[in-house]
JSON list of C-alpha atoms and ligand atoms in Angstrom, two decimals:
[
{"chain": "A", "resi": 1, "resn": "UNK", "atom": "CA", "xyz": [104.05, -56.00, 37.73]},
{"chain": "A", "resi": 2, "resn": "UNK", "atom": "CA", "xyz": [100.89, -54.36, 36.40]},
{"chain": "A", "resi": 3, "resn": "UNK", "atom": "CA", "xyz": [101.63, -51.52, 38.89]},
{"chain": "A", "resi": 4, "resn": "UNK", "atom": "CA", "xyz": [105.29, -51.23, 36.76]},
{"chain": "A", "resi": 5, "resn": "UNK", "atom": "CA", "xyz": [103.32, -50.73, 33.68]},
{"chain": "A", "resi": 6, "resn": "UNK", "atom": "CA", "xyz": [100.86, -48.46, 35.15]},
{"chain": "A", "resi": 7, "resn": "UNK", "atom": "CA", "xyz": [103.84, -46.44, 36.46]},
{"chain": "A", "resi": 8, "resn": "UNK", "atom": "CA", "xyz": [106.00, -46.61, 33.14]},
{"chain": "A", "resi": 9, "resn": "UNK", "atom": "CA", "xyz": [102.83, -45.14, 31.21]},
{"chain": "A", "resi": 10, "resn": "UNK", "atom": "CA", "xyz": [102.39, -42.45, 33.82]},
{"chain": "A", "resi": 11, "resn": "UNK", "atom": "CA", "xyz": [105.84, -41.37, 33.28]},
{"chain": "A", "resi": 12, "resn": "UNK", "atom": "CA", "xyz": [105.59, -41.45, 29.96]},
{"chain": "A", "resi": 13, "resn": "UNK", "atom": "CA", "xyz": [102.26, -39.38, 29.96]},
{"chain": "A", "resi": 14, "resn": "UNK", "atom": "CA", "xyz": [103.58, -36.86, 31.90]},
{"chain": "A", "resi": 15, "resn": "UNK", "atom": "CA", "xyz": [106.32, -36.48, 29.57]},
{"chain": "A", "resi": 16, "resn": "UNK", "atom": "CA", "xyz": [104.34, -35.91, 26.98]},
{"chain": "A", "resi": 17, "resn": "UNK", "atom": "CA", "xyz": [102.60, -33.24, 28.77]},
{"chain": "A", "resi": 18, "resn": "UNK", "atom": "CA", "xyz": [105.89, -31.54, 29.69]},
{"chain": "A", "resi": 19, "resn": "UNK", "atom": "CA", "xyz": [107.04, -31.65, 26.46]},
{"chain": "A", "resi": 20, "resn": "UNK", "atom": "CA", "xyz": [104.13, -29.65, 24.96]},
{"chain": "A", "resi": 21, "resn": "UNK", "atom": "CA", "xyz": [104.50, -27.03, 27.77]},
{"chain": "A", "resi": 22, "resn": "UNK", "atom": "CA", "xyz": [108.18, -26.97, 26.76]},
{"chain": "A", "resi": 23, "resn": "UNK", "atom": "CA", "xyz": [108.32, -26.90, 23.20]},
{"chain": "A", "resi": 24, "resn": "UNK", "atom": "CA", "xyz": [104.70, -25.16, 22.59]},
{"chain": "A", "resi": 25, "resn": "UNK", "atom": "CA", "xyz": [105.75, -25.21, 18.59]},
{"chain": "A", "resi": 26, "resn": "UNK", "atom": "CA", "xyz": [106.70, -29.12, 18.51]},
{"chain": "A", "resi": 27, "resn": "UNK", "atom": "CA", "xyz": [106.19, -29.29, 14.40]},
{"chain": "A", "resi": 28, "resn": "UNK", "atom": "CA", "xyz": [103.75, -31.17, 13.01]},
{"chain": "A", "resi": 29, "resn": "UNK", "atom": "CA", "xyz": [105.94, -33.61, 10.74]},
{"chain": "A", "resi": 30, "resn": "UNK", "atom": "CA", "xyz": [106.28, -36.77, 12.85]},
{"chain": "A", "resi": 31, "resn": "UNK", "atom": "CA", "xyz": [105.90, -39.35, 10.10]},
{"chain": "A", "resi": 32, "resn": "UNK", "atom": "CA", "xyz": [108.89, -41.45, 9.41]},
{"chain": "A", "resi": 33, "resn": "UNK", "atom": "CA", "xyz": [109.93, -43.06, 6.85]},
{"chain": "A", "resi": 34, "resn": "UNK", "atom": "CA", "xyz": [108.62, -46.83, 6.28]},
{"chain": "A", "resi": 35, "resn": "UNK", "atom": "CA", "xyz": [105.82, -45.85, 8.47]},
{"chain": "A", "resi": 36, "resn": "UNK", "atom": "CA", "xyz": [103.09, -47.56, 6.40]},
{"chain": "A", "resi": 37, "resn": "UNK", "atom": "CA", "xyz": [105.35, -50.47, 5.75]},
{"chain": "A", "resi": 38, "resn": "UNK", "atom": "CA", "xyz": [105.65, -50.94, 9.33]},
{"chain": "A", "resi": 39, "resn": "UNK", "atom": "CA", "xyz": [101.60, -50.48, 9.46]},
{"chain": "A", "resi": 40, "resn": "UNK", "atom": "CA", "xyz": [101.23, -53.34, 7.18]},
{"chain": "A", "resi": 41, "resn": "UNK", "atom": "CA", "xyz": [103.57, -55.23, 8.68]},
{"chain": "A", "resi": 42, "resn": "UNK", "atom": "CA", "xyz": [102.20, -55.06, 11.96]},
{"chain": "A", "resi": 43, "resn": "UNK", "atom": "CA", "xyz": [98.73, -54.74, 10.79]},
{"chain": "A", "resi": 44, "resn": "UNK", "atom": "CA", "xyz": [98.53, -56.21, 7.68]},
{"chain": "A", "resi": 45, "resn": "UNK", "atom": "CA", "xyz": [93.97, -55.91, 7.23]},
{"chain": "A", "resi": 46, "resn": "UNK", "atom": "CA", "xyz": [94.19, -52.12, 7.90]},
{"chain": "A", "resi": 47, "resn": "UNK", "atom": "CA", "xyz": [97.26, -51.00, 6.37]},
{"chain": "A", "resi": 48, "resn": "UNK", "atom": "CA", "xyz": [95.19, -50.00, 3.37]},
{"chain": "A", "resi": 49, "resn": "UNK", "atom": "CA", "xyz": [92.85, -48.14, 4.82]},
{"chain": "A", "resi": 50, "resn": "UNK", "atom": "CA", "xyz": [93.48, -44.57, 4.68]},
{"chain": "A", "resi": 51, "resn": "UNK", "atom": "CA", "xyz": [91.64, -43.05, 7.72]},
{"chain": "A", "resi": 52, "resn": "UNK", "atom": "CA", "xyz": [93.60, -45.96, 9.94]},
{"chain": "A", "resi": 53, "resn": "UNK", "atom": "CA", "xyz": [96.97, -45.19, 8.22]},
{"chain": "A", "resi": 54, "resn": "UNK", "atom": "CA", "xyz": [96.45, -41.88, 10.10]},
{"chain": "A", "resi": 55, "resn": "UNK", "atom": "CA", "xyz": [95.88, -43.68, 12.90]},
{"chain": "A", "resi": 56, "resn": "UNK", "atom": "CA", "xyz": [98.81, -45.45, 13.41]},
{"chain": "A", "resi": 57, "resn": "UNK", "atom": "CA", "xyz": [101.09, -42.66, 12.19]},
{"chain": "A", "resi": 58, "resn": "UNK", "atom": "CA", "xyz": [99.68, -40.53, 15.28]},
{"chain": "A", "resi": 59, "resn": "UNK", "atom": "CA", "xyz": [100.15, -43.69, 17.74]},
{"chain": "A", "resi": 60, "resn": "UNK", "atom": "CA", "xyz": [103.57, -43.93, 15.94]},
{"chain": "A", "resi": 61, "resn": "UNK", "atom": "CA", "xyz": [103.78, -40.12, 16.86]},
{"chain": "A", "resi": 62, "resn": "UNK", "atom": "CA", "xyz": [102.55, -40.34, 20.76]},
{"chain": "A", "resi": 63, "resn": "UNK", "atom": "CA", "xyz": [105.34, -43.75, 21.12]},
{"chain": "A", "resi": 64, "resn": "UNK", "atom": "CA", "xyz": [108.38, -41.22, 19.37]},
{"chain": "A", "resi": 65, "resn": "UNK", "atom": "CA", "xyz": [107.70, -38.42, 21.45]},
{"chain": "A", "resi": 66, "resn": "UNK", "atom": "CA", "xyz": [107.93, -40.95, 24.57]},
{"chain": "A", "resi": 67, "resn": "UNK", "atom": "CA", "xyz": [111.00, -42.12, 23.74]},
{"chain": "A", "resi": 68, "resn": "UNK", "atom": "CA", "xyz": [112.80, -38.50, 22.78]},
{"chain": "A", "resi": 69, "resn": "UNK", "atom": "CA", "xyz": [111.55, -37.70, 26.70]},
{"chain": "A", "resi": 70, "resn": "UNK", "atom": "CA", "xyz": [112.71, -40.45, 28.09]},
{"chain": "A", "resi": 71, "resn": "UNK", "atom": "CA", "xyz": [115.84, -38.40, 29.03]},
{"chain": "A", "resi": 72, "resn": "UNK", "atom": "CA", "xyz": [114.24, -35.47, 28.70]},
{"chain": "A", "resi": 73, "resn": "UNK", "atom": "CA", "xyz": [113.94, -32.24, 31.44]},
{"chain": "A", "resi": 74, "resn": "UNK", "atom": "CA", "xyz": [110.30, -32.41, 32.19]},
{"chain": "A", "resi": 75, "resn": "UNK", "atom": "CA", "xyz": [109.16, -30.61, 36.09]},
{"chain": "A", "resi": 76, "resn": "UNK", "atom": "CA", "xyz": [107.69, -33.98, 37.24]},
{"chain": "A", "resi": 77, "resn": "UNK", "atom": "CA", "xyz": [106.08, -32.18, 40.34]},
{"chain": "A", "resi": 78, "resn": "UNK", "atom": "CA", "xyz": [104.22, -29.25, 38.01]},
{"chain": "A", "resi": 79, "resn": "UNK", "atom": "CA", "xyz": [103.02, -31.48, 35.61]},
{"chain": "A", "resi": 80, "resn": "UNK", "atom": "CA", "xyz": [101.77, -34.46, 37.94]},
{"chain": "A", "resi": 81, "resn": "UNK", "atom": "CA", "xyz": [99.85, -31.17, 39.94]},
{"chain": "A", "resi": 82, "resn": "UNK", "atom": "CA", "xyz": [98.32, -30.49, 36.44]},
{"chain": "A", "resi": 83, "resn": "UNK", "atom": "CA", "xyz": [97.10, -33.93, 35.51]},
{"chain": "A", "resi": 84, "resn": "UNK", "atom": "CA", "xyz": [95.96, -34.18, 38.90]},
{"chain": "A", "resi": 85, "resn": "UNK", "atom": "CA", "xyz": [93.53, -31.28, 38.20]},
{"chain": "A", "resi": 86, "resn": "UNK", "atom": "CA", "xyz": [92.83, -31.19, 34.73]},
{"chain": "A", "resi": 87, "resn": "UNK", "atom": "CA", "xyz": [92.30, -34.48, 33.88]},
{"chain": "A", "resi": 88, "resn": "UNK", "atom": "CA", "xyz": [91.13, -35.83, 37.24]},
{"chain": "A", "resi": 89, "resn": "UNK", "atom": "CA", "xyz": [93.91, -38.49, 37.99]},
{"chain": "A", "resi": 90, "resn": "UNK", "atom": "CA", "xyz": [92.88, -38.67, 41.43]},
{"chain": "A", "resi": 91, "resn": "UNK", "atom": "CA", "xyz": [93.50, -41.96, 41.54]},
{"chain": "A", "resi": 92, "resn": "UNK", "atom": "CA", "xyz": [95.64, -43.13, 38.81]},
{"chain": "A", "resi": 93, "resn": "UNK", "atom": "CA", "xyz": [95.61, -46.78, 40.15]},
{"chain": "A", "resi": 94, "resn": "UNK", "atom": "CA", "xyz": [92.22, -46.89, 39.15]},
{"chain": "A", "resi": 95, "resn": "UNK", "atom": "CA", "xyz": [92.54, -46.29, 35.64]},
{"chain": "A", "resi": 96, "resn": "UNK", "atom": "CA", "xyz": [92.67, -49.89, 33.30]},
{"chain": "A", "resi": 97, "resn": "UNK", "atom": "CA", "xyz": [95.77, -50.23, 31.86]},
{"chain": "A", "resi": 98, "resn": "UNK", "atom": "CA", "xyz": [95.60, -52.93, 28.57]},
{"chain": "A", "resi": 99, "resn": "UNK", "atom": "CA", "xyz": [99.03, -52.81, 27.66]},
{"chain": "A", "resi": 100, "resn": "UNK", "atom": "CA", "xyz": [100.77, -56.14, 27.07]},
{"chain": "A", "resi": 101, "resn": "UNK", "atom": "CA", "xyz": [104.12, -57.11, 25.82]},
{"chain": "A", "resi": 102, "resn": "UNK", "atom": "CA", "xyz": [107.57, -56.80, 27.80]},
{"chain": "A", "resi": 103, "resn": "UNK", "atom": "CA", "xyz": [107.39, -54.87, 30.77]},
{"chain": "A", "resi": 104, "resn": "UNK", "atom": "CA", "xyz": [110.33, -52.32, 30.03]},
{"chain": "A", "resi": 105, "resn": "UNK", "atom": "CA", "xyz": [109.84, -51.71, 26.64]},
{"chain": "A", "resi": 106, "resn": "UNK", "atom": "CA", "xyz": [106.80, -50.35, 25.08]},
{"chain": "A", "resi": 107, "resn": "UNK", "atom": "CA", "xyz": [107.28, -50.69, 20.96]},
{"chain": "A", "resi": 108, "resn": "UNK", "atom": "CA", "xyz": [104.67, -48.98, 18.42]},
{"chain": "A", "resi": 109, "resn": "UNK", "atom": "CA", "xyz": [103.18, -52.51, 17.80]},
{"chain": "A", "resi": 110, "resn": "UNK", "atom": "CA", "xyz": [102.14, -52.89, 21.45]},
{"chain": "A", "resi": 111, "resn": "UNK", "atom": "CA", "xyz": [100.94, -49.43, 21.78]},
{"chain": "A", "resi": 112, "resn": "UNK", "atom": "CA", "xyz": [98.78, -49.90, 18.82]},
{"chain": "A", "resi": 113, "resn": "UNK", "atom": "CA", "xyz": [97.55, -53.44, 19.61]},
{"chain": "A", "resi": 114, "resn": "UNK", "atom": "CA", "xyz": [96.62, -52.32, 22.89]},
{"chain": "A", "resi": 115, "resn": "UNK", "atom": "CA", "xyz": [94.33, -49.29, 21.02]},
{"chain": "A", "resi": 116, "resn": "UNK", "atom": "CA", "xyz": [92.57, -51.36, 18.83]},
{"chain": "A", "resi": 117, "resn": "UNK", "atom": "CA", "xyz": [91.69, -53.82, 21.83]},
{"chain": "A", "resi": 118, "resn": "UNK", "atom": "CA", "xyz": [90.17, -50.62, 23.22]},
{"chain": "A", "resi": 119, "resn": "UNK", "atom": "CA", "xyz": [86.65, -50.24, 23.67]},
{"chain": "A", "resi": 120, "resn": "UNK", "atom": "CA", "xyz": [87.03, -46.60, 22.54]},
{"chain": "A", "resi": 121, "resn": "UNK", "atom": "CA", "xyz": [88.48, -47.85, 18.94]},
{"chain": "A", "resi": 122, "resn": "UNK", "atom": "CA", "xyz": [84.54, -49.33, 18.59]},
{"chain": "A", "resi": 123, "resn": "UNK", "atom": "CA", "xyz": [82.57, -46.30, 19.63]},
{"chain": "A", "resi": 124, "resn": "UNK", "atom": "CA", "xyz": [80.24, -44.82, 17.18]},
{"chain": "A", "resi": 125, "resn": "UNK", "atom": "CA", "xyz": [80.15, -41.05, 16.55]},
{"chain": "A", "resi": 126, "resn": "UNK", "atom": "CA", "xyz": [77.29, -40.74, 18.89]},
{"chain": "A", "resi": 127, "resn": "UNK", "atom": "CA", "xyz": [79.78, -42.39, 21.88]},
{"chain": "A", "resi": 128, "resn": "UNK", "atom": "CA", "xyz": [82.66, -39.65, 20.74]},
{"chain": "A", "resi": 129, "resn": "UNK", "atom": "CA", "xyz": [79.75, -36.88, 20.98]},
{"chain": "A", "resi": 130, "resn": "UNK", "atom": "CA", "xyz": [79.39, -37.87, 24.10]},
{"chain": "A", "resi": 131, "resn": "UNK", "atom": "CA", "xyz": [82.48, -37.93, 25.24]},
{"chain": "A", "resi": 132, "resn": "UNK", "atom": "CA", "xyz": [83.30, -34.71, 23.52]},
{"chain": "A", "resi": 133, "resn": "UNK", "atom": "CA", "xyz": [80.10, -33.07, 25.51]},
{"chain": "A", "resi": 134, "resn": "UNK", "atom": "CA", "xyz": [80.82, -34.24, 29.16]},
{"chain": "A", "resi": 135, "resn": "UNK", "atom": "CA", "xyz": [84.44, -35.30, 29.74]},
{"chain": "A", "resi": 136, "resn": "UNK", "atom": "CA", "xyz": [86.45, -32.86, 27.91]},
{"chain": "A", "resi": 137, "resn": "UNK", "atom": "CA", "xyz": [84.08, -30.02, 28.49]},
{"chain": "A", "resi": 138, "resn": "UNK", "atom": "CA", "xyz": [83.85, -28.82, 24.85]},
{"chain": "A", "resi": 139, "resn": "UNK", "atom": "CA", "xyz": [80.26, -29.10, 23.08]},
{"chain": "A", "resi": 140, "resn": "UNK", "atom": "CA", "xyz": [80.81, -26.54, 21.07]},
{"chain": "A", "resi": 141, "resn": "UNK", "atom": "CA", "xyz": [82.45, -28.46, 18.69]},
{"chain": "A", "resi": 142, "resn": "UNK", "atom": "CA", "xyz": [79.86, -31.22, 18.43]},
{"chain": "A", "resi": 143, "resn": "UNK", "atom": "CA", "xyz": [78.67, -29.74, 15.18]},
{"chain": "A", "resi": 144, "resn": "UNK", "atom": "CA", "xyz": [82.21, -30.33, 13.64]},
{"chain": "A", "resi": 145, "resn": "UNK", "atom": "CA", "xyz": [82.64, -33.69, 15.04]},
{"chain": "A", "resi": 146, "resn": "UNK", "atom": "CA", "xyz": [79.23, -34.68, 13.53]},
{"chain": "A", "resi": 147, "resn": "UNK", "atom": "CA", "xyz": [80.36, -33.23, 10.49]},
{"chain": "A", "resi": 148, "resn": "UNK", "atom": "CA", "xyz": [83.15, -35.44, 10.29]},
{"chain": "A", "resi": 149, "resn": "UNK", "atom": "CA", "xyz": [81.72, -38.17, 11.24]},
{"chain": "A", "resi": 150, "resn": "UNK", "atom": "CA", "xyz": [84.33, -38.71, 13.72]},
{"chain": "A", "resi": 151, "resn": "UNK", "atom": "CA", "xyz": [84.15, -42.38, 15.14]},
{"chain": "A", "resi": 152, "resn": "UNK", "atom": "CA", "xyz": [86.38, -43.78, 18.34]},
{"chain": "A", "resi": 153, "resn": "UNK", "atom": "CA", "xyz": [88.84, -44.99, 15.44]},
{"chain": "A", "resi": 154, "resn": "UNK", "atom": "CA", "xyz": [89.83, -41.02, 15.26]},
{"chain": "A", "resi": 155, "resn": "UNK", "atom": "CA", "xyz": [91.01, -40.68, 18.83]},
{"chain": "A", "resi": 156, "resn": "UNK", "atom": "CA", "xyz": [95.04, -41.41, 18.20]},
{"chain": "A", "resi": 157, "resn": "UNK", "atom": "CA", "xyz": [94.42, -38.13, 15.37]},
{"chain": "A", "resi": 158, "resn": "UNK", "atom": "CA", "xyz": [93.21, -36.15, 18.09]},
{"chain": "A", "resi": 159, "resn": "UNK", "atom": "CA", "xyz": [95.84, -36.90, 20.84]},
{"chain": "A", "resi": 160, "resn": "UNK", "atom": "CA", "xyz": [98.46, -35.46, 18.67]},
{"chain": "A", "resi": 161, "resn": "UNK", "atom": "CA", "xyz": [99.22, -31.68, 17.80]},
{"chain": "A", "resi": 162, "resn": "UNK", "atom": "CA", "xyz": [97.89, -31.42, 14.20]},
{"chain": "A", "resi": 163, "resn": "UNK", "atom": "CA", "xyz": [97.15, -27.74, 13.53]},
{"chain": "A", "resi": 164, "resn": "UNK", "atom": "CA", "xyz": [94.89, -28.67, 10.03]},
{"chain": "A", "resi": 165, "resn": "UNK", "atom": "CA", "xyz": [93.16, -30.93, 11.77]},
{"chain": "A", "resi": 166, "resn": "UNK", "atom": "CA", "xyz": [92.25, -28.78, 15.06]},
{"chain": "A", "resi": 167, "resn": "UNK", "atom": "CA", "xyz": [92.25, -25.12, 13.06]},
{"chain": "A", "resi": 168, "resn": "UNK", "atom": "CA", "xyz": [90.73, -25.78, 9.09]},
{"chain": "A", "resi": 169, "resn": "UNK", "atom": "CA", "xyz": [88.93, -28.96, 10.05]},
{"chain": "A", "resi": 170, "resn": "UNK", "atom": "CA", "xyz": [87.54, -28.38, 13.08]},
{"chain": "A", "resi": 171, "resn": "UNK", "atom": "CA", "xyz": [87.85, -24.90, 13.45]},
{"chain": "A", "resi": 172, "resn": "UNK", "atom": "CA", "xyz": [88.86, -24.65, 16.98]},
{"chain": "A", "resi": 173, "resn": "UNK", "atom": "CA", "xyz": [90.22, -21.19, 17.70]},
{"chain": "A", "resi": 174, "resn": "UNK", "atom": "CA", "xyz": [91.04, -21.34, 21.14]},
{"chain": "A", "resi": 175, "resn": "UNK", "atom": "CA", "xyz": [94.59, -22.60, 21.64]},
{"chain": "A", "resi": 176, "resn": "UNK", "atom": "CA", "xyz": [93.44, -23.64, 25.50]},
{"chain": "A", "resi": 177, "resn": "UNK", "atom": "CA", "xyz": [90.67, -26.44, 23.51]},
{"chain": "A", "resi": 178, "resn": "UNK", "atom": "CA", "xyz": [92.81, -27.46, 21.71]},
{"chain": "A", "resi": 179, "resn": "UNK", "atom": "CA", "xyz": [95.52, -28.46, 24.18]},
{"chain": "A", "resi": 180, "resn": "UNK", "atom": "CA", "xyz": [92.09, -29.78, 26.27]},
{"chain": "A", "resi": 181, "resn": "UNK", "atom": "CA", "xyz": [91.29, -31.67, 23.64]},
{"chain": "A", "resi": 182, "resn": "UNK", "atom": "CA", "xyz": [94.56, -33.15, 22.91]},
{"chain": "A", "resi": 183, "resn": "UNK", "atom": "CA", "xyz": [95.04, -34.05, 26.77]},
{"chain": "A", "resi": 184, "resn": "UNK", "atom": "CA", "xyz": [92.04, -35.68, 27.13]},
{"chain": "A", "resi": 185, "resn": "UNK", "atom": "CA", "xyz": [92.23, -37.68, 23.51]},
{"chain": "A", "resi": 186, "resn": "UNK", "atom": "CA", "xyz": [95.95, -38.49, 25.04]},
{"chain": "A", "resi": 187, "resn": "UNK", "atom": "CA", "xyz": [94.17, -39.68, 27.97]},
{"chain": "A", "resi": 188, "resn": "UNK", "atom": "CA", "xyz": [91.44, -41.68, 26.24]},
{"chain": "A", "resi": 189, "resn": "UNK", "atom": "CA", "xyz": [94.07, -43.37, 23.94]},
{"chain": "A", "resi": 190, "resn": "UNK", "atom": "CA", "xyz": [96.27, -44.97, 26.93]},
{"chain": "A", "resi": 191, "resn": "UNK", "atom": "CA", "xyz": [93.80, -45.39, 29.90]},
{"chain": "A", "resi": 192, "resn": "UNK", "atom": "CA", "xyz": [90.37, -46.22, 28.05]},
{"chain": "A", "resi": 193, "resn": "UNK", "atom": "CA", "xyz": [87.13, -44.83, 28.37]},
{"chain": "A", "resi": 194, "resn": "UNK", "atom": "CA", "xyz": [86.93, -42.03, 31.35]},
{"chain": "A", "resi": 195, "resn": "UNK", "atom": "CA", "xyz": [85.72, -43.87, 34.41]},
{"chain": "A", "resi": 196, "resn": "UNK", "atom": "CA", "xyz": [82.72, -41.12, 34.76]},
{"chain": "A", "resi": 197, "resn": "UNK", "atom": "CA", "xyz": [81.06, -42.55, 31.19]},
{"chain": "B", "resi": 1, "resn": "NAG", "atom": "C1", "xyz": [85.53, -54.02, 18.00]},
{"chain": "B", "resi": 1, "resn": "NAG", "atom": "O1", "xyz": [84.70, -54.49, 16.95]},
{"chain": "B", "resi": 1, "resn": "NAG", "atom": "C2", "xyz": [85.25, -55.57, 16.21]},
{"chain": "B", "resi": 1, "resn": "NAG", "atom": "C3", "xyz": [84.36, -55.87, 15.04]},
{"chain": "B", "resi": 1, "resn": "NAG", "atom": "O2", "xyz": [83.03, -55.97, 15.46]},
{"chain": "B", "resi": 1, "resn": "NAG", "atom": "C4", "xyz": [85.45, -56.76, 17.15]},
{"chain": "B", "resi": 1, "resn": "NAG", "atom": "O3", "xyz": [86.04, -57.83, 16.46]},
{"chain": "B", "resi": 1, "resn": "NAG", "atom": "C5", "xyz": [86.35, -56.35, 18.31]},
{"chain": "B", "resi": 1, "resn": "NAG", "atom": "O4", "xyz": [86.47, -57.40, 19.22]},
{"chain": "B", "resi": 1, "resn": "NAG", "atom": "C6", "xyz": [85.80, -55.11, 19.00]},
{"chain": "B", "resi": 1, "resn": "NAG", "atom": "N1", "xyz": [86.78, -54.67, 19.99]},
{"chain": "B", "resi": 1, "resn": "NAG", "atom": "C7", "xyz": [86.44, -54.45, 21.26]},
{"chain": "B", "resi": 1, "resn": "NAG", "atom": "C8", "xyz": [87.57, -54.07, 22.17]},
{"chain": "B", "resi": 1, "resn": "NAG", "atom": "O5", "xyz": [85.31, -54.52, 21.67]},
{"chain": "B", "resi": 2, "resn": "NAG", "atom": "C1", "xyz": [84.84, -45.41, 11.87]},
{"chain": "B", "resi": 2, "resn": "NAG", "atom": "O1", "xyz": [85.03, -44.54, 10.78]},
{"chain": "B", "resi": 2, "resn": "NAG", "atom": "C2", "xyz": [85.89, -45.07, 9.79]},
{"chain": "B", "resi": 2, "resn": "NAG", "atom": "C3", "xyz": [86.13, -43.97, 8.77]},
{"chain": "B", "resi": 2, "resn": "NAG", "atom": "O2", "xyz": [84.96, -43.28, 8.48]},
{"chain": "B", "resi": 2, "resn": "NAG", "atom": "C4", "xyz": [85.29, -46.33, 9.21]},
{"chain": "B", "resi": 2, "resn": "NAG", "atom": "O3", "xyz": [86.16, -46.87, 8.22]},
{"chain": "B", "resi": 2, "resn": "NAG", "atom": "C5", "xyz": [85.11, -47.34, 10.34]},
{"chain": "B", "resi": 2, "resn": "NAG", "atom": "O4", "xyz": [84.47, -48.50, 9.85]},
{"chain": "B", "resi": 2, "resn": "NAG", "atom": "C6", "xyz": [84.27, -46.74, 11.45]},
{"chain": "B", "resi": 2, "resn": "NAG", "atom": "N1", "xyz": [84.26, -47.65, 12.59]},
{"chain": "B", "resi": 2, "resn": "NAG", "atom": "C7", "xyz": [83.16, -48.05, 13.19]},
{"chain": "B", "resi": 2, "resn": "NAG", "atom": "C8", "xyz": [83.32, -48.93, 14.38]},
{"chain": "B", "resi": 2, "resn": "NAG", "atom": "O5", "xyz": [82.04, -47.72, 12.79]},
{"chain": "B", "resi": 3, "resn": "NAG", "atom": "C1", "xyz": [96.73, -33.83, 10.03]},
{"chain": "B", "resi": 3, "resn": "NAG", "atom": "O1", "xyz": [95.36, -34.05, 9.79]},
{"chain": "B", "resi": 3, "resn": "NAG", "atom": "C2", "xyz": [95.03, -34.00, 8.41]},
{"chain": "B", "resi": 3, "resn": "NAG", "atom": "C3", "xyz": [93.52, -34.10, 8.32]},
{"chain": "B", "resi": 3, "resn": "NAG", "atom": "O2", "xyz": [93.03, -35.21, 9.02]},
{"chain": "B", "resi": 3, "resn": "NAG", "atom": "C4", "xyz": [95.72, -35.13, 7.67]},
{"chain": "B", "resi": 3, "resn": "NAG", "atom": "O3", "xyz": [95.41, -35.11, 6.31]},
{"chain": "B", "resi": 3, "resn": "NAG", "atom": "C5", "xyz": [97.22, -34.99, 7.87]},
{"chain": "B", "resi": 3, "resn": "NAG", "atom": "O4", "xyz": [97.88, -36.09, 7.29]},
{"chain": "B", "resi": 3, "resn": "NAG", "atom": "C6", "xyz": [97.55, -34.90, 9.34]},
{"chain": "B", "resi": 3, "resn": "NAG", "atom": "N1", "xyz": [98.96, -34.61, 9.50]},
{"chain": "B", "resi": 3, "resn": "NAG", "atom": "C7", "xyz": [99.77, -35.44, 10.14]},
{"chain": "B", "resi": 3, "resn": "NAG", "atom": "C8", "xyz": [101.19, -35.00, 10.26]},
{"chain": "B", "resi": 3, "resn": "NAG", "atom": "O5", "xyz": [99.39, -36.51, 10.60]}
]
């Protein structure tokens, strides 16, 4: 049973990784209608917090692109060899998985109930340094990160493509960092903390 899930949320990550190889320009308007609504619905303490609005709209964002893929045309084979490499999934059986609910059907709610019982939700800016520095490989950008003062609560934000957020905030000019960056946020989002920190 926990194996299912494990496998369901591989699937659904590689999807999501085949998808932005597919459709490089996937546009950056992904909020729907009713989405805070649904926050404060859901969630009804945070709903009124701006910076976790955002937030949920990008968790809302990583569930809609799962379920647009879920018949989707992704290379299964090219992308798994990708993950493998870039993102170290040697072992994906290894990897904590924290999502509850029913096991075919992953809603928004249980996606973003299982990220805010996340240990990464709680890290301080110092803890996202950190992980900025030595698992996704990109310290040049700690300065921008301080800048922002960019707590665990920011991951979701960072998982998703948002071209103000990785070009006019944080500057990031390299189209390869930024698709790092968004893997390995991805990554951190669904599995937890990277087994190496
Ligand atoms: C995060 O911090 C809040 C407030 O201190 C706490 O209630 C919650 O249990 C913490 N979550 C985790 C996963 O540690
Ligand atoms: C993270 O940052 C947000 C926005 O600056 C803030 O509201 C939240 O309390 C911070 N979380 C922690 C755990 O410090
Ligand atoms: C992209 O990020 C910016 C800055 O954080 C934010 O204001 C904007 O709402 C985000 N766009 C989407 C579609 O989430």
């Amino acid at each position: 049973m926990e194996f299912n899930k494990l496998k369901t949320l591989w699937i659904f990550c590689l999807c999501l990784v085949g998808k932005s190889w597919t459709e490089r320009s996937t546009s950056d308007n992904h909020i729907v209608e009713n989405g805070v609504s649904d926050f404060c619905r859901i969630d009804e303490k945070l709903c009124n917090d701006q910076n976790e609005v955002l937030s949920y709209e990008a968790i809302r964002s990583i569930h809609k692109q799962m379920d647009d893929d879920a018949n989707g045309n992704v290379d299964v084979s090219e992308t798994d060899g990708f993950l493998r490499e870039d993102l170290n999934y040697h072992d994906p059986k290894a990897k904590h998985n924290t999502f509850h609910g029913d096991d075919q059907f992953i809603s928004v709610e249980d996606l973003w109930k299982a990220w805010k019982g996340s240990e990464v939700y709680n890290w301080t800016l110092d803890e996202v340094v950190e992980w900025l520095i030595t698992y996704v490989e990109l310290p040049q950008y700690v300065e921008a990160f301080r800048k922002m003062n960019f707590n665990g609560s920011v991951m979701p934000r960072l998982a998703v493509k948002n071209t103000s957020l990785t070009l006019s905030i944080l500057k990031i000019l390299d189209r390869s960092h930024v698709q790092k960056l968004q893997l390995k946020s991805l990554d951190t989002v669904l599995f937890g903390a990277p087994l190496s920190m």
